[in-house]
Amino acid sequence: MQPTTRVRPRATRTRPRPRTGVRARARVRLLTAAVLVLTAAAALTGCDDGEGVRDEGPSTTSSQPLGLP
């Protein structure tokens, strides 16, 4: 008499489960990239010449000097 071998049962699913960890990380990377692009676009188009706010200086003075009426 030969020893019996155990047969592994077949999987009930026909499709493999999606790897949610990989998909979630890809979504986070895509969202981070989109935020960085929007931030860079907003910084460069903040002024007329595309140089950002570096060369513009303050827009107006908020208070008058004390010695002038």
PDB file of C-alpha atoms in Angstrom:
ATOM      1  CA  MET A   1       0.000   0.000   0.000  1.00  0.00           C
ATOM      2  CA  GLN A   2       1.336   3.388  -1.002  1.00  0.00           C
ATOM      3  CA  PRO A   3       1.202   6.348   1.338  1.00  0.00           C
ATOM      4  CA  THR A   4      -1.503   8.836   0.532  1.00  0.00           C
ATOM      5  CA  THR A   5      -0.464  12.274  -0.545  1.00  0.00           C
ATOM      6  CA  ARG A   6      -2.388  15.331   0.371  1.00  0.00           C
ATOM      7  CA  VAL A   7      -3.699  17.330  -2.516  1.00  0.00           C
ATOM      8  CA  ARG A   8      -3.863  21.054  -2.070  1.00  0.00           C
ATOM      9  CA  PRO A   9      -7.336  22.418  -2.678  1.00  0.00           C
ATOM     10  CA  ARG A  10      -7.691  24.796  -5.570  1.00  0.00           C
ATOM     11  CA  ALA A  11      -8.143  28.449  -4.908  1.00  0.00           C
ATOM     12  CA  THR A  12     -11.728  29.580  -5.144  1.00  0.00           C
ATOM     13  CA  ARG A  13     -10.839  32.914  -6.717  1.00  0.00           C
ATOM     14  CA  THR A  14     -10.091  33.074 -10.395  1.00  0.00           C
ATOM     15  CA  ARG A  15      -8.384  36.453 -10.265  1.00  0.00           C
ATOM     16  CA  PRO A  16      -5.584  37.328  -7.880  1.00  0.00           C
ATOM     17  CA  ARG A  17      -6.338  39.946  -5.280  1.00  0.00           C
ATOM     18  CA  PRO A  18      -5.036  43.410  -6.160  1.00  0.00           C
ATOM     19  CA  ARG A  19      -2.134  44.543  -4.062  1.00  0.00           C
ATOM     20  CA  THR A  20      -3.668  47.483  -2.260  1.00  0.00           C
ATOM     21  CA  GLY A  21      -0.412  48.630  -0.674  1.00  0.00           C
ATOM     22  CA  VAL A  22       1.248  49.216  -4.036  1.00  0.00           C
ATOM     23  CA  ARG A  23      -1.802  50.965  -5.438  1.00  0.00           C
ATOM     24  CA  ALA A  24      -2.110  53.221  -2.382  1.00  0.00           C
ATOM     25  CA  ARG A  25       1.568  54.220  -2.550  1.00  0.00           C
ATOM     26  CA  ALA A  26       1.232  55.026  -6.239  1.00  0.00           C
ATOM     27  CA  ARG A  27      -1.796  57.202  -5.509  1.00  0.00           C
ATOM     28  CA  VAL A  28       0.092  59.071  -2.775  1.00  0.00           C
ATOM     29  CA  ARG A  29       3.037  59.667  -5.127  1.00  0.00           C
ATOM     30  CA  LEU A  30       0.725  60.968  -7.847  1.00  0.00           C
ATOM     31  CA  LEU A  31      -1.042  63.305  -5.432  1.00  0.00           C
ATOM     32  CA  THR A  32       2.280  64.585  -4.070  1.00  0.00           C
ATOM     33  CA  ALA A  33       3.573  65.254  -7.579  1.00  0.00           C
ATOM     34  CA  ALA A  34       0.388  67.126  -8.491  1.00  0.00           C
ATOM     35  CA  VAL A  35       0.634  69.301  -5.367  1.00  0.00           C
ATOM     36  CA  LEU A  36       4.277  70.137  -6.114  1.00  0.00           C
ATOM     37  CA  VAL A  37       3.480  71.090  -9.715  1.00  0.00           C
ATOM     38  CA  LEU A  38       0.592  73.312  -8.629  1.00  0.00           C
ATOM     39  CA  THR A  39       2.746  74.977  -5.962  1.00  0.00           C
ATOM     40  CA  ALA A  40       5.527  75.681  -8.458  1.00  0.00           C
ATOM     41  CA  ALA A  41       3.047  77.039 -10.997  1.00  0.00           C
ATOM     42  CA  ALA A  42       1.474  79.328  -8.406  1.00  0.00           C
ATOM     43  CA  ALA A  43       4.874  80.598  -7.256  1.00  0.00           C
ATOM     44  CA  LEU A  44       6.070  81.398 -10.768  1.00  0.00           C
ATOM     45  CA  THR A  45       2.868  83.005 -12.003  1.00  0.00           C
ATOM     46  CA  GLY A  46       2.317  85.114  -8.897  1.00  0.00           C
ATOM     47  CA  CYS A  47       3.643  88.244 -10.620  1.00  0.00           C
ATOM     48  CA  ASP A  48       3.596  89.785 -14.077  1.00  0.00           C
ATOM     49  CA  ASP A  49       7.042  88.780 -15.306  1.00  0.00           C
ATOM     50  CA  GLY A  50       7.023  85.184 -14.029  1.00  0.00           C
ATOM     51  CA  GLU A  51       9.811  85.791 -11.535  1.00  0.00           C
ATOM     52  CA  GLY A  52       7.584  85.151  -8.548  1.00  0.00           C
ATOM     53  CA  VAL A  53       7.478  87.462  -5.544  1.00  0.00           C
ATOM     54  CA  ARG A  54      11.261  87.700  -5.157  1.00  0.00           C
ATOM     55  CA  ASP A  55      11.807  90.973  -7.006  1.00  0.00           C
ATOM     56  CA  GLU A  56       8.497  92.698  -6.353  1.00  0.00           C
ATOM     57  CA  GLY A  57       8.993  93.672  -2.734  1.00  0.00           C
ATOM     58  CA  PRO A  58       6.135  94.601  -0.431  1.00  0.00           C
ATOM     59  CA  SER A  59       2.975  95.708  -2.193  1.00  0.00           C
ATOM     60  CA  THR A  60       2.144  98.713   0.039  1.00  0.00           C
ATOM     61  CA  THR A  61       3.215 100.074   3.360  1.00  0.00           C
ATOM     62  CA  SER A  62       0.814  99.124   6.098  1.00  0.00           C
ATOM     63  CA  SER A  63       1.511 102.120   8.359  1.00  0.00           C
ATOM     64  CA  GLN A  64       2.707 105.684   7.976  1.00  0.00           C
ATOM     65  CA  PRO A  65       5.877 106.865   9.717  1.00  0.00           C
ATOM     66  CA  LEU A  66       5.184 108.614  13.024  1.00  0.00           C
ATOM     67  CA  GLY A  67       6.830 111.945  12.143  1.00  0.00           C
ATOM     68  CA  LEU A  68       4.563 112.772   9.166  1.00  0.00           C
ATOM     69  CA  PRO A  69       0.977 114.070   9.410  1.00  0.00           C
TER      70      PRO A  69
END
